[in-house]
mmCIF file of C-alpha atoms in Angstrom:
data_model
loop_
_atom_site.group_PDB
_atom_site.id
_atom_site.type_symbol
_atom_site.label_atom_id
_atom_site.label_comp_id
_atom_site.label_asym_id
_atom_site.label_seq_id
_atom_site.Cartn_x
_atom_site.Cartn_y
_atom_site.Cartn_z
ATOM 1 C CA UNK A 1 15.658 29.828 -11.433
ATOM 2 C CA UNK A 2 14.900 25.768 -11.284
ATOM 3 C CA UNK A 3 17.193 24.088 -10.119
ATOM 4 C CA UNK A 4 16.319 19.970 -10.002
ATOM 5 C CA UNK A 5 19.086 17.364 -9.314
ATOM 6 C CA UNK A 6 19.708 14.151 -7.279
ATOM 7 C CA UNK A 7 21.352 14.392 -4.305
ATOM 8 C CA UNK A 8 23.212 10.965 -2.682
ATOM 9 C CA UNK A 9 21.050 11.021 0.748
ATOM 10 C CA UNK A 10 17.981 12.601 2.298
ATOM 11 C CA UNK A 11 20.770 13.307 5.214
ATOM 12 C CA UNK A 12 22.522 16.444 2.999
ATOM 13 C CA UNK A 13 19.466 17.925 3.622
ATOM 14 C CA UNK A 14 18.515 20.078 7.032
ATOM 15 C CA UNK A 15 15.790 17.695 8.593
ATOM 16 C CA UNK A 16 13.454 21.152 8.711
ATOM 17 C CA UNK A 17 13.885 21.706 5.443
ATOM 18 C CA UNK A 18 12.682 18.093 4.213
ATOM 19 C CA UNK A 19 10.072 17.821 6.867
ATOM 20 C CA UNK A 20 8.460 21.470 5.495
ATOM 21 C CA UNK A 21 7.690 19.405 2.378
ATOM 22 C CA UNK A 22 6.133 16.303 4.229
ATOM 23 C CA UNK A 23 4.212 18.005 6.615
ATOM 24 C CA UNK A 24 0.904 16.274 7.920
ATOM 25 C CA UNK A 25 1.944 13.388 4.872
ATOM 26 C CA UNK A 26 3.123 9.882 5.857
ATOM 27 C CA UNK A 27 5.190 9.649 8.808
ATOM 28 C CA UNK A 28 7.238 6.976 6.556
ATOM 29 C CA UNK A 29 8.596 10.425 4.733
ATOM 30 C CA UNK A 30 9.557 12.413 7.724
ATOM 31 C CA UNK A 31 13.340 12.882 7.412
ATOM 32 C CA UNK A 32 13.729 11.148 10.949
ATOM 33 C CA UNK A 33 12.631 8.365 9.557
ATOM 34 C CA UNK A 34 14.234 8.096 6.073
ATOM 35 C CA UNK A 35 17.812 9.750 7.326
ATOM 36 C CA UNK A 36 18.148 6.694 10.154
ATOM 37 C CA UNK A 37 17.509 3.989 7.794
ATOM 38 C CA UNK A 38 20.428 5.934 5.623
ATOM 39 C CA UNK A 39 22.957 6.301 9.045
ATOM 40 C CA UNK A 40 21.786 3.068 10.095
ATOM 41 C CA UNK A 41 23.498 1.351 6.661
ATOM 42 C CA UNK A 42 20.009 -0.395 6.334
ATOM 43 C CA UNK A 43 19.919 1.465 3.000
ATOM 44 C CA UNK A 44 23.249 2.143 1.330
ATOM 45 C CA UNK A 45 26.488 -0.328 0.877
ATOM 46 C CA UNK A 46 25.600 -3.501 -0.150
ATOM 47 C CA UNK A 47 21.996 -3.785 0.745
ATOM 48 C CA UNK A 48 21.025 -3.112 -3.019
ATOM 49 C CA UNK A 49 19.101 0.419 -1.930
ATOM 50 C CA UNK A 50 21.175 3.769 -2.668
ATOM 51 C CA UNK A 51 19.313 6.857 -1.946
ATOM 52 C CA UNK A 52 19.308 9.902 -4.502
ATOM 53 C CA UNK A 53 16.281 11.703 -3.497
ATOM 54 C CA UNK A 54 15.112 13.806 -6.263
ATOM 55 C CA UNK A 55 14.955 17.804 -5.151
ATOM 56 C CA UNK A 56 13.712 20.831 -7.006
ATOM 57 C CA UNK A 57 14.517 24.153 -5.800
ATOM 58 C CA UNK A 58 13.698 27.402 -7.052
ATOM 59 C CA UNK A 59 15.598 30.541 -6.589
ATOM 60 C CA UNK A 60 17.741 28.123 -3.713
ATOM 61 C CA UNK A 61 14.427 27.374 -1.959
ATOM 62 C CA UNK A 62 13.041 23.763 -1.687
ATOM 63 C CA UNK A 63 9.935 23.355 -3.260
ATOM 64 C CA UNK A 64 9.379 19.637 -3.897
ATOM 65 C CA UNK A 65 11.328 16.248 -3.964
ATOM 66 C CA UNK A 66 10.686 12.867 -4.790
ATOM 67 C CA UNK A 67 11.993 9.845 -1.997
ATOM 68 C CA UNK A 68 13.799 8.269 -4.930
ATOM 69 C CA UNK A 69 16.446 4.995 -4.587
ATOM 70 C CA UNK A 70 18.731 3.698 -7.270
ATOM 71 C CA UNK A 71 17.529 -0.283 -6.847
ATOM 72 C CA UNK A 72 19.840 -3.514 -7.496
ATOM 73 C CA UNK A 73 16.879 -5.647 -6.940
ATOM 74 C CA UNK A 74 13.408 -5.567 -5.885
ATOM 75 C CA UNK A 75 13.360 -7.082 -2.045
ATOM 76 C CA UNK A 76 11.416 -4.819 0.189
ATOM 77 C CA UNK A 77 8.975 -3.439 -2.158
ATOM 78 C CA UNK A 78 6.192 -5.030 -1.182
ATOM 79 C CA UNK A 79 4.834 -4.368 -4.916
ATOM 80 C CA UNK A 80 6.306 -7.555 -6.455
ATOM 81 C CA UNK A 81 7.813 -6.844 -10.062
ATOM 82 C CA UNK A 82 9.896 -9.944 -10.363
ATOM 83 C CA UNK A 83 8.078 -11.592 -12.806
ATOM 84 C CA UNK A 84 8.504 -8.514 -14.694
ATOM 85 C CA UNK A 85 12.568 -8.855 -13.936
ATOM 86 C CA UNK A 86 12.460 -12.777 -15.419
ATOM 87 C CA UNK A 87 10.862 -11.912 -18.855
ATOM 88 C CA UNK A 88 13.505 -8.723 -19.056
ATOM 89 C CA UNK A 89 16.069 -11.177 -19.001
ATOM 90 C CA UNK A 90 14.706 -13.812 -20.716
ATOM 91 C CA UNK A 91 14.795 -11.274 -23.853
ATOM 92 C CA UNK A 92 17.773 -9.907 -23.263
ATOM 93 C CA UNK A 93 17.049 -6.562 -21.509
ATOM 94 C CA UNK A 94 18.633 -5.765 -18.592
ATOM 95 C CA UNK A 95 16.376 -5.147 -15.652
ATOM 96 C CA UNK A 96 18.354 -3.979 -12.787
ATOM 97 C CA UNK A 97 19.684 -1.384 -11.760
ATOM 98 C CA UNK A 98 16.199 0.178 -12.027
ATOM 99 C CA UNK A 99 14.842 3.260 -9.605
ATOM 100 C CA UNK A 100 12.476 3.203 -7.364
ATOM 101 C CA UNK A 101 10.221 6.320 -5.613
ATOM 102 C CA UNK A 102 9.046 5.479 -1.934
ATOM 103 C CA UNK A 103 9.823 4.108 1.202
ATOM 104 C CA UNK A 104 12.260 1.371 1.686
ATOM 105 C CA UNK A 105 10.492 -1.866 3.356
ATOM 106 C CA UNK A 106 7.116 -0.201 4.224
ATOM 107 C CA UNK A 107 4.083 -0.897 1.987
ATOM 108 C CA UNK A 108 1.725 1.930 3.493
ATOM 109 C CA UNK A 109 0.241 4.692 1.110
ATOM 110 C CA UNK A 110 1.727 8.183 1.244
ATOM 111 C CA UNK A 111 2.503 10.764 -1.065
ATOM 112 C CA UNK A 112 5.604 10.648 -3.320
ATOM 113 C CA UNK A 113 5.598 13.944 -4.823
ATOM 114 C CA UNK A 114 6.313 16.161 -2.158
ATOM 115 C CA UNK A 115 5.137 19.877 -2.562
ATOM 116 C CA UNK A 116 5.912 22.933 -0.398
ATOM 117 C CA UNK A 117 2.150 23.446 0.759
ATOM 118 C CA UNK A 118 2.294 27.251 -0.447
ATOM 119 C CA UNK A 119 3.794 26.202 -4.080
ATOM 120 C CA UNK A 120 1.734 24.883 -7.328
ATOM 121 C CA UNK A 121 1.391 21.369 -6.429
ATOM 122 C CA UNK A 122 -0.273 20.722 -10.118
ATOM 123 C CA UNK A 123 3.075 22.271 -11.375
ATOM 124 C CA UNK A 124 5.667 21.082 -9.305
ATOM 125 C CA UNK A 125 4.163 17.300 -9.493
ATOM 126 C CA UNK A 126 4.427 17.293 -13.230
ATOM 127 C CA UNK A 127 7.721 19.041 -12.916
ATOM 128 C CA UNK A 128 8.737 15.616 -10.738
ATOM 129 C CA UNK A 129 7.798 13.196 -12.579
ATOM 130 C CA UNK A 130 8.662 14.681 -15.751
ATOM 131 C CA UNK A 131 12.145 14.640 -14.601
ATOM 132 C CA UNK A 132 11.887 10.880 -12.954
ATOM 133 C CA UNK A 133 11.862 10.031 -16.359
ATOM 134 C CA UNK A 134 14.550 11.776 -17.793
ATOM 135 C CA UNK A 135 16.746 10.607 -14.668
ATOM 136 C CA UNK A 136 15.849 7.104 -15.619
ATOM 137 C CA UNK A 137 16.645 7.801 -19.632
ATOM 138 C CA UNK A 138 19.954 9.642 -18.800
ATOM 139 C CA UNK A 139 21.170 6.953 -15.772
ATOM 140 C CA UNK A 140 20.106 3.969 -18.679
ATOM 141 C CA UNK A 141 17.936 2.271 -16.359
ATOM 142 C CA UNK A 142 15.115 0.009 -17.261
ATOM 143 C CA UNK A 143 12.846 2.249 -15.156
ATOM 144 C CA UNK A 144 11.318 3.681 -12.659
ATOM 145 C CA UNK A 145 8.483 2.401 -10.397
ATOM 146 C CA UNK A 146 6.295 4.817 -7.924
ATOM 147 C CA UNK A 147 5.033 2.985 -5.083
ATOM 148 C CA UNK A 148 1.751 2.926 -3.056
ATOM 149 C CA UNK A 149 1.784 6.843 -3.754
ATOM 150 C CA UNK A 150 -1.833 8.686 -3.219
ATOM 151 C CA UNK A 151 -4.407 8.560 -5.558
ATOM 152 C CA UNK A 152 -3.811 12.079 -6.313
ATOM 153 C CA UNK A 153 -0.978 11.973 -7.882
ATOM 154 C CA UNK A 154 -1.981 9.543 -10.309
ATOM 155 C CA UNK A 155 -3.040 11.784 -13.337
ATOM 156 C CA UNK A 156 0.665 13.670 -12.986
ATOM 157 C CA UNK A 157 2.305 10.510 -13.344
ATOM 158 C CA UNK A 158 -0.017 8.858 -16.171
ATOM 159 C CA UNK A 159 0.696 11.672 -18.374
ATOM 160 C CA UNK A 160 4.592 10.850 -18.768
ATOM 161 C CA UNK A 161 3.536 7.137 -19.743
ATOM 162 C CA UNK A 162 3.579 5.254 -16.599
ATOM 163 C CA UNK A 163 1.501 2.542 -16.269
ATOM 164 C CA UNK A 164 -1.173 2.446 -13.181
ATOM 165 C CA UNK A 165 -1.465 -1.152 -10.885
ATOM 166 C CA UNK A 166 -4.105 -1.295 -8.726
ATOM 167 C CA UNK A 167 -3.026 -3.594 -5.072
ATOM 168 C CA UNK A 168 -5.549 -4.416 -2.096
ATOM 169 C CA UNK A 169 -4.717 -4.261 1.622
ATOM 170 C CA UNK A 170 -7.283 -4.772 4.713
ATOM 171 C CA UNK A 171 -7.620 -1.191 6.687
ATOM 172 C CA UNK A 172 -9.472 -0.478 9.498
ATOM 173 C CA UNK A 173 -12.229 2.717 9.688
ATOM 174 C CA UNK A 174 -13.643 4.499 12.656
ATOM 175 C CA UNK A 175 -17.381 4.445 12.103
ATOM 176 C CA UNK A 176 -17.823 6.649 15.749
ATOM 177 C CA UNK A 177 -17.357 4.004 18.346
ATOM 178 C CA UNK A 178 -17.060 4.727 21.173
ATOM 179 C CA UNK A 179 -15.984 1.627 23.209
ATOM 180 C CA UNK A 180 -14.364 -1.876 21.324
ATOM 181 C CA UNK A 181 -17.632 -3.419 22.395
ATOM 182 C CA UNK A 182 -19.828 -0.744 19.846
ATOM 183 C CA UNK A 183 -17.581 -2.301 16.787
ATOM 184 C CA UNK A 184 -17.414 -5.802 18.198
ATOM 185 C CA UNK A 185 -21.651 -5.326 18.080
ATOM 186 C CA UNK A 186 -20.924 -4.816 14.033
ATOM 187 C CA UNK A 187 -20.322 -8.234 13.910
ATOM 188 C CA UNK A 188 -22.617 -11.593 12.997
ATOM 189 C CA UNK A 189 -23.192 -13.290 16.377
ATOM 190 C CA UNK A 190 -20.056 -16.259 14.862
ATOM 191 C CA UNK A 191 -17.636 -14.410 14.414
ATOM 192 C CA UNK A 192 -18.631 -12.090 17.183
ATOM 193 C CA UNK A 193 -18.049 -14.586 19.628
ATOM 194 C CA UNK A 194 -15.374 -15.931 18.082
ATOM 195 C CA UNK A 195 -13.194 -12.432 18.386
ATOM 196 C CA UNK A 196 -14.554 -12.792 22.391
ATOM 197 C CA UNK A 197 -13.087 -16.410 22.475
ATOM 198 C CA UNK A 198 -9.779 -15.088 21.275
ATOM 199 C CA UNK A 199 -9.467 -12.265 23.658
ATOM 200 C CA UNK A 200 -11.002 -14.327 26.178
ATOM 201 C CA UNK A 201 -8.589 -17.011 25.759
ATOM 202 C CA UNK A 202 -4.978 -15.043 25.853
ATOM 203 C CA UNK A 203 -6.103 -13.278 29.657
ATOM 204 C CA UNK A 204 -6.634 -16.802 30.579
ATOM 205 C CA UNK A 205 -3.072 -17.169 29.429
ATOM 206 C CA UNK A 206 -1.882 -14.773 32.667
ATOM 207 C CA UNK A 207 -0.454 -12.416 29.502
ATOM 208 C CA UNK A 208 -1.465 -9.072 30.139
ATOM 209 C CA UNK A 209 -1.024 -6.780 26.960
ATOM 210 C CA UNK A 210 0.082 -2.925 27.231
ATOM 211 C CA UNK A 211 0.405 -0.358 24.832
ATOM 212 C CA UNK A 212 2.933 2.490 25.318
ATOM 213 C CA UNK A 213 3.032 5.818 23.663
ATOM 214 C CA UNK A 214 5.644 8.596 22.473
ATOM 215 C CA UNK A 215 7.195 9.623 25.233
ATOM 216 C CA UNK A 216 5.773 7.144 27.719
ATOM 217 C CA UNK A 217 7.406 4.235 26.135
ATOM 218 C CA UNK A 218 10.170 2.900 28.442
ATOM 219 C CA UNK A 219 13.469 3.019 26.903
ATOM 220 C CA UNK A 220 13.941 -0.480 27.963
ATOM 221 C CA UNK A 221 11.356 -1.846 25.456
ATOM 222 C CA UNK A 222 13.452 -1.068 22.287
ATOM 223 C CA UNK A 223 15.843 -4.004 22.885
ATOM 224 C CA UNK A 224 12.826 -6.158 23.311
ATOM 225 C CA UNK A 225 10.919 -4.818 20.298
ATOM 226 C CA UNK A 226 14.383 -5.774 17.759
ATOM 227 C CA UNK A 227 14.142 -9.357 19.096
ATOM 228 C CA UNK A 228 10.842 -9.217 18.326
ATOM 229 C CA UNK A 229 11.294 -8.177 14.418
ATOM 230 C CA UNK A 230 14.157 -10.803 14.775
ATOM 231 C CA UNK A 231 12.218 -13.877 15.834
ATOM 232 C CA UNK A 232 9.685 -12.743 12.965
ATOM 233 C CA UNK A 233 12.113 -12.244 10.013
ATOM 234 C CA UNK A 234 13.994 -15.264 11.093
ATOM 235 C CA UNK A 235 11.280 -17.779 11.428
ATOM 236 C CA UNK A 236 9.456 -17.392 8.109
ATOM 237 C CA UNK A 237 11.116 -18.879 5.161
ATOM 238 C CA UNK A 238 10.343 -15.625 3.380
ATOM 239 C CA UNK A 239 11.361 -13.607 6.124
ATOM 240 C CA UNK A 240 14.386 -10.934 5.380
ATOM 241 C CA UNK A 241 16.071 -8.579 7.842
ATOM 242 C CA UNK A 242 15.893 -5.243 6.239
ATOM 243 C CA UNK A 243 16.415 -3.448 9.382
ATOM 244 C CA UNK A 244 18.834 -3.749 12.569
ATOM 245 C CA UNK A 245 19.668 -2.482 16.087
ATOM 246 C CA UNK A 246 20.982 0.758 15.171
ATOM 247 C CA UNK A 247 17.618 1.726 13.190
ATOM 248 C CA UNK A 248 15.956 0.497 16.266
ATOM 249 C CA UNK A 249 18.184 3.026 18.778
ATOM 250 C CA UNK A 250 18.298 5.815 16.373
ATOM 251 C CA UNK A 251 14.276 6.148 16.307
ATOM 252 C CA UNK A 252 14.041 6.097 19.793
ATOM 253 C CA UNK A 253 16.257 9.059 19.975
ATOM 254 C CA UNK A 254 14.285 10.755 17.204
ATOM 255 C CA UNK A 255 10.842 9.203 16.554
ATOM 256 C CA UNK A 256 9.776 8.268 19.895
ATOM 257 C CA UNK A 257 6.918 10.609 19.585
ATOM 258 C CA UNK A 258 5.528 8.968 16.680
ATOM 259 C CA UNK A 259 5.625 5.407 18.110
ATOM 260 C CA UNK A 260 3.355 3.361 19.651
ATOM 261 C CA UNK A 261 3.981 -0.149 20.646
ATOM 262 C CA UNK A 262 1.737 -3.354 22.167
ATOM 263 C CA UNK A 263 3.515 -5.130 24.891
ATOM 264 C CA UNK A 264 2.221 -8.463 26.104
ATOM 265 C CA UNK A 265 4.145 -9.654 29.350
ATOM 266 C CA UNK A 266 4.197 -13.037 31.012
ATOM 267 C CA UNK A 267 4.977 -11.937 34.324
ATOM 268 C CA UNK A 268 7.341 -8.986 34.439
ATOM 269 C CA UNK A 269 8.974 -10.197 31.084
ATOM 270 C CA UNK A 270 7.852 -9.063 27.193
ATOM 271 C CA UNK A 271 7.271 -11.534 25.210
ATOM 272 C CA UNK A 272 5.560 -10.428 22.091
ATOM 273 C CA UNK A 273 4.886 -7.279 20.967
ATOM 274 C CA UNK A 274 4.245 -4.607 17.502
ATOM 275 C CA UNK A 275 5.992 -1.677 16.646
ATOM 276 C CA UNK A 276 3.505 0.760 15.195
ATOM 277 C CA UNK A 277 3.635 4.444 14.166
ATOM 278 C CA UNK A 278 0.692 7.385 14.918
ATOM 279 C CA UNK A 279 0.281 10.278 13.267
ATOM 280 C CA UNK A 280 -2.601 12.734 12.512
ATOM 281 C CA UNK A 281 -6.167 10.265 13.024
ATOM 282 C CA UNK A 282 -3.953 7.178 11.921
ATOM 283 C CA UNK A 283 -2.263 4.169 13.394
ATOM 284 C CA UNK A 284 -0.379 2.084 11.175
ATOM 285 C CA UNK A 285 1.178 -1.349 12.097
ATOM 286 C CA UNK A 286 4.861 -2.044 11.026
ATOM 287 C CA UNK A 287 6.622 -5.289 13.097
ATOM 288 C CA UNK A 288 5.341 -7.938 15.042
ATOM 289 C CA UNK A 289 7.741 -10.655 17.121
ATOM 290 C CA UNK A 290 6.876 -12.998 19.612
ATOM 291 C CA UNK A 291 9.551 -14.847 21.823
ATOM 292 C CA UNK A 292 6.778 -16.850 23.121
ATOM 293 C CA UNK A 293 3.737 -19.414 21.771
ATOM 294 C CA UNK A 294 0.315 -18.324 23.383
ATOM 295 C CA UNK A 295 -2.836 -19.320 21.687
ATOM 296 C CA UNK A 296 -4.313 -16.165 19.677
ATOM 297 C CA UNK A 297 -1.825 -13.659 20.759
ATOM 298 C CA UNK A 298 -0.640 -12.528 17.495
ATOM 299 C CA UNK A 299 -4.673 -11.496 16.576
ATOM 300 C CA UNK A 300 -4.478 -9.725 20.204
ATOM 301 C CA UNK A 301 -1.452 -7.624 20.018
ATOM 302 C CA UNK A 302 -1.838 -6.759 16.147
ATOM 303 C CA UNK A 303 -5.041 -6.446 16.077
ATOM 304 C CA UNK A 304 -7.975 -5.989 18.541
ATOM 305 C CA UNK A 305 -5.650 -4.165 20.859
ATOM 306 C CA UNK A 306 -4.808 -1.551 18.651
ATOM 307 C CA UNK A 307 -8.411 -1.182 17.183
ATOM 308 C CA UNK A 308 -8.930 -0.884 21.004
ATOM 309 C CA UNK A 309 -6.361 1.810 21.068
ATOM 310 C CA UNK A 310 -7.710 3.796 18.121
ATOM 311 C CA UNK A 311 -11.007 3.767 19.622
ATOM 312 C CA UNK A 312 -9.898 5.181 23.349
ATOM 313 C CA UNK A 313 -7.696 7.985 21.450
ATOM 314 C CA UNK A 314 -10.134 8.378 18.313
ATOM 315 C CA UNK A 315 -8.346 7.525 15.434
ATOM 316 C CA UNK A 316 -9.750 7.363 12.338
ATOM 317 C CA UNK A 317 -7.809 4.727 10.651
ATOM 318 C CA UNK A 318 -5.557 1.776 11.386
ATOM 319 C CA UNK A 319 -3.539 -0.080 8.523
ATOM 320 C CA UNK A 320 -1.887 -2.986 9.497
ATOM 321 C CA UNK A 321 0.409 -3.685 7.035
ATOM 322 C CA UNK A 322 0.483 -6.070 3.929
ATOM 323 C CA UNK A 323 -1.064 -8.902 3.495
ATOM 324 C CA UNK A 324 -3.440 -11.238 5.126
ATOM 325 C CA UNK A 325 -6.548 -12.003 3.692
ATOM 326 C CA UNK A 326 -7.709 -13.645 7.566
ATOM 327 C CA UNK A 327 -7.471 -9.812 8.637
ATOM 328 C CA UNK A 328 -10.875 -9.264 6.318
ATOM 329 C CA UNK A 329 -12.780 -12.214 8.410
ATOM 330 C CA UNK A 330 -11.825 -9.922 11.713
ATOM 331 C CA UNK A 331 -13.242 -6.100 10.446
ATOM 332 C CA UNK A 332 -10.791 -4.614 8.269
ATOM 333 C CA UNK A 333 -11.882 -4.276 4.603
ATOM 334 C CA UNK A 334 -10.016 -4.136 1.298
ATOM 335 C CA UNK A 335 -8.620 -0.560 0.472
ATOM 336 C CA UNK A 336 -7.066 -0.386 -3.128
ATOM 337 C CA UNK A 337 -3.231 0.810 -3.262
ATOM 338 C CA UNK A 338 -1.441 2.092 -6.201
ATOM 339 C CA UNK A 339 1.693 2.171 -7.760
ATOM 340 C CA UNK A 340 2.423 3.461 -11.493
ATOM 341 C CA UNK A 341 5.589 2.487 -13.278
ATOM 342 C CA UNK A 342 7.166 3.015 -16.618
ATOM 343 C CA UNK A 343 9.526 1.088 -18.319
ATOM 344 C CA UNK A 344 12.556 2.228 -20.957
ATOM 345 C CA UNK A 345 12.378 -0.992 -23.668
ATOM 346 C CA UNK A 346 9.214 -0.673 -25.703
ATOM 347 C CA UNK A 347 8.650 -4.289 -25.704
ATOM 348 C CA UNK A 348 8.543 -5.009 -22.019
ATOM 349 C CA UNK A 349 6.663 -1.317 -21.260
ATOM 350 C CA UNK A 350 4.057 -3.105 -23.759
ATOM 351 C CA UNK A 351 3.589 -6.231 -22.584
ATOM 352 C CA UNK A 352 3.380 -4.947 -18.685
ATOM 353 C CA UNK A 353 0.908 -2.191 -19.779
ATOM 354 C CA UNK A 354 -1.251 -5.181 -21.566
ATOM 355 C CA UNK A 355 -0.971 -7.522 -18.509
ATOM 356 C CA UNK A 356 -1.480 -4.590 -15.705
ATOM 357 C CA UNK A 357 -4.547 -3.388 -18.104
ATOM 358 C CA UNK A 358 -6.221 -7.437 -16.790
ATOM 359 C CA UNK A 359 -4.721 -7.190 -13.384
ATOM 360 C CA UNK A 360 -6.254 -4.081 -12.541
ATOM 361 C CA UNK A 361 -10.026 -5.352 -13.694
ATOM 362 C CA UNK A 362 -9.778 -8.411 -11.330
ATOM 363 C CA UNK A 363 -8.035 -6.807 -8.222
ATOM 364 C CA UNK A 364 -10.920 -3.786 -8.281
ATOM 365 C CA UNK A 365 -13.212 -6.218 -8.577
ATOM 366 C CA UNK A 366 -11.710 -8.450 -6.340
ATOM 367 C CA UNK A 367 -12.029 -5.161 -3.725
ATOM 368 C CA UNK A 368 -16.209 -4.879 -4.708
ATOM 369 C CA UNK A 369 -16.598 -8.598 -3.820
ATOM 370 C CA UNK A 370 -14.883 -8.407 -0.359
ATOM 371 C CA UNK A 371 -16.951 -4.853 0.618
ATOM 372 C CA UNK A 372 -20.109 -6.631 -0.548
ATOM 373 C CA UNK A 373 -18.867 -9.425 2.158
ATOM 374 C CA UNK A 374 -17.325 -7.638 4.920
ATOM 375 C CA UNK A 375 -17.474 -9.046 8.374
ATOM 376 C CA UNK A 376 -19.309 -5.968 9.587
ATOM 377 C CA UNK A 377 -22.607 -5.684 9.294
ATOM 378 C CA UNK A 378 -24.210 -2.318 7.421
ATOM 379 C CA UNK A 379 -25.446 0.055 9.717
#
């Protein structure tokens, strides 16, 4: 028997029993993860996220689910629908509450249809996102939006009617190095020595910049790393605090393995640093703070540090987050993203389809031009 419902947190659920289902996806999915931002209260109350992860079971055994949140808004998305919102409710529809598939506040790819690894993924991922829809027709919301999900589940999703967008982000690939110097050599001789200059420039600071591991991360970097996410969130005039000290303490009680952070110290004191997360051959970059100006140390600690770091351990990839068009001039080239939604009113599904149908041709082409002009030379 099929059994597929909603349940009101990923937390009913043992974390063994969740996890199963990730496996060697996204570390963004791993019930460690999702459950503290739930306990936390960073999702939940009034923070305009309410998780009802979507489960199947069959015969009482979990076989696939969907990280699914009923959504009063669209901060922390990082796929920006709020034009989309305006013209809603310029004609009268009502956009929100709408729901949402993924991870709150974290724009990195990973699957969204989960599938037990021995069950009919083909099956169960039509099976998931036939029912997304008929949660979102039953619930009355406007829709439901699936995002930065793998390219592979694409064609499941397209044939309920949602609509494919196409994003960009700047990722970093392994090409066999075997020291920074080998990929710093892929460079023209400008911005070659430019990178040098940079690096150059923050040891001549008297910063020296660490980077810490699972369970070889002091304890007593945690409170350092939330002031860090602080000083970011709350110096930017687009910056919001999604996250607070709680999410902070409740990782390093259950995540530490997966972490790995880059310290720079002035002295015996942090003063800048990024929180990123490893797992499998990839490094992905999450929250960067400084408590401190020093020329070039944000390109240091979020980026040639950790390239230097995948290198030494021989990761494959590094994604550094959103964003950032200057992190194309320094090695990392555009990587498309995707995200398929599907909207209730005929009207507004039409007119996004029509305008996602011309955003799609210029960002993939926007993606050739910027592989045609990466900062690395061909080898």
């Amino acid at each position: 028997m099929v059994e597929i419902e909603c349940l009101s947190g990923v937390r009913e659920l043992q974390a063994s029993e969740w996890n199963a289902l990730v496996g060697d996806a996204s570390p963004f999915l791993e019930w460690e993860w999702l459950a503290s931002l739930e306990e936390a209260g960073c999702v939940g109350g009034r923070s305009g996220w309410t998780s009802r992860p979507l489960v199947a079971r069959e015969n009482g055994r979990l076989v696939a689910a969907a990280p699914l949140y009923l959504k009063e808004h669209s901060e922390g998305e990082f796929v920006f629908d709020w034009g989309w919102a305006d013209a809603a409710e310029r004609a009268g529809i009502a956009y929100y509450p709408k729901l949402l598939v993924g991870v709150p506040f974290t724009p990195a790819t990973g699957a969204r249809l989960l599938v037990a690894e021995d069950a009919d993924r083909a099956l169960w991922s039509a099976r998931l996102a036939q029912a997304l829809v008929e949660v979102c027709r039953e619930g009355e919301f406007s829709g439901v939006h699936v995002n930065f999900c793998r390219e592979d589940e694409i064609a499941a999703l397209r044939e309920q009617g949602f609509a494919l967008r196409v994003g960009v982000q700047y990722h970093w690939r392994n090409a066999g190095y075997a020291e920074f110097g080998d990929w710093l050599a892929r460079f023209r001789s400008k911005r070659r020595n430019q990178i040098k200059r940079e690096r150059r420039e923050v040891a001549e600071s008297g910063v020296v910049v660490e980077t810490f591991t699972g369970d070889a991360i002091p304890d007593a970097l945690f409170e350092p790393m939330f002031t860090f996410y602080l000083a970011t969130v709350r110096g930017r005039v687009w910056g919001r605090q999604y996250l607070n000290r709680r999410f902070f303490e409740l990782l390093r009680e259950r995540f530490k393995e997966r972490l790995c952070f880059v310290v720079a110290r002035a002295g015996e004191e942090p003063i800048a640093g990024t929180f990123n997360v490893q797992k499998g051959d990839t490094l992905w970059g999450r929250y960067w703070g400084a408590t401190r100006e020093v020329r070039n140390l944000h390109f240091e600690v979020c980026y040639y540090a950790a390239v230097e770091h995948c290198i030494a351990h021989g990761l494959a990839r590094f994604e550094p987050g959103a964003g950032g068009d200057y992190k194309q001039m320094r090695g990392f080239d555009g990587e498309p993203t995707w995200s398929l939604h599907w909207l209730a009113e005929p009207r507004l599904r039409d007119a996004v389809g029509r305008f996602l149908a011309e955003e799609r041709e210029r960002t993939l082409g926007g993606i050739e031009w910027l592989r045609e002009h990466s900062a690395l030379k061909l080898v």
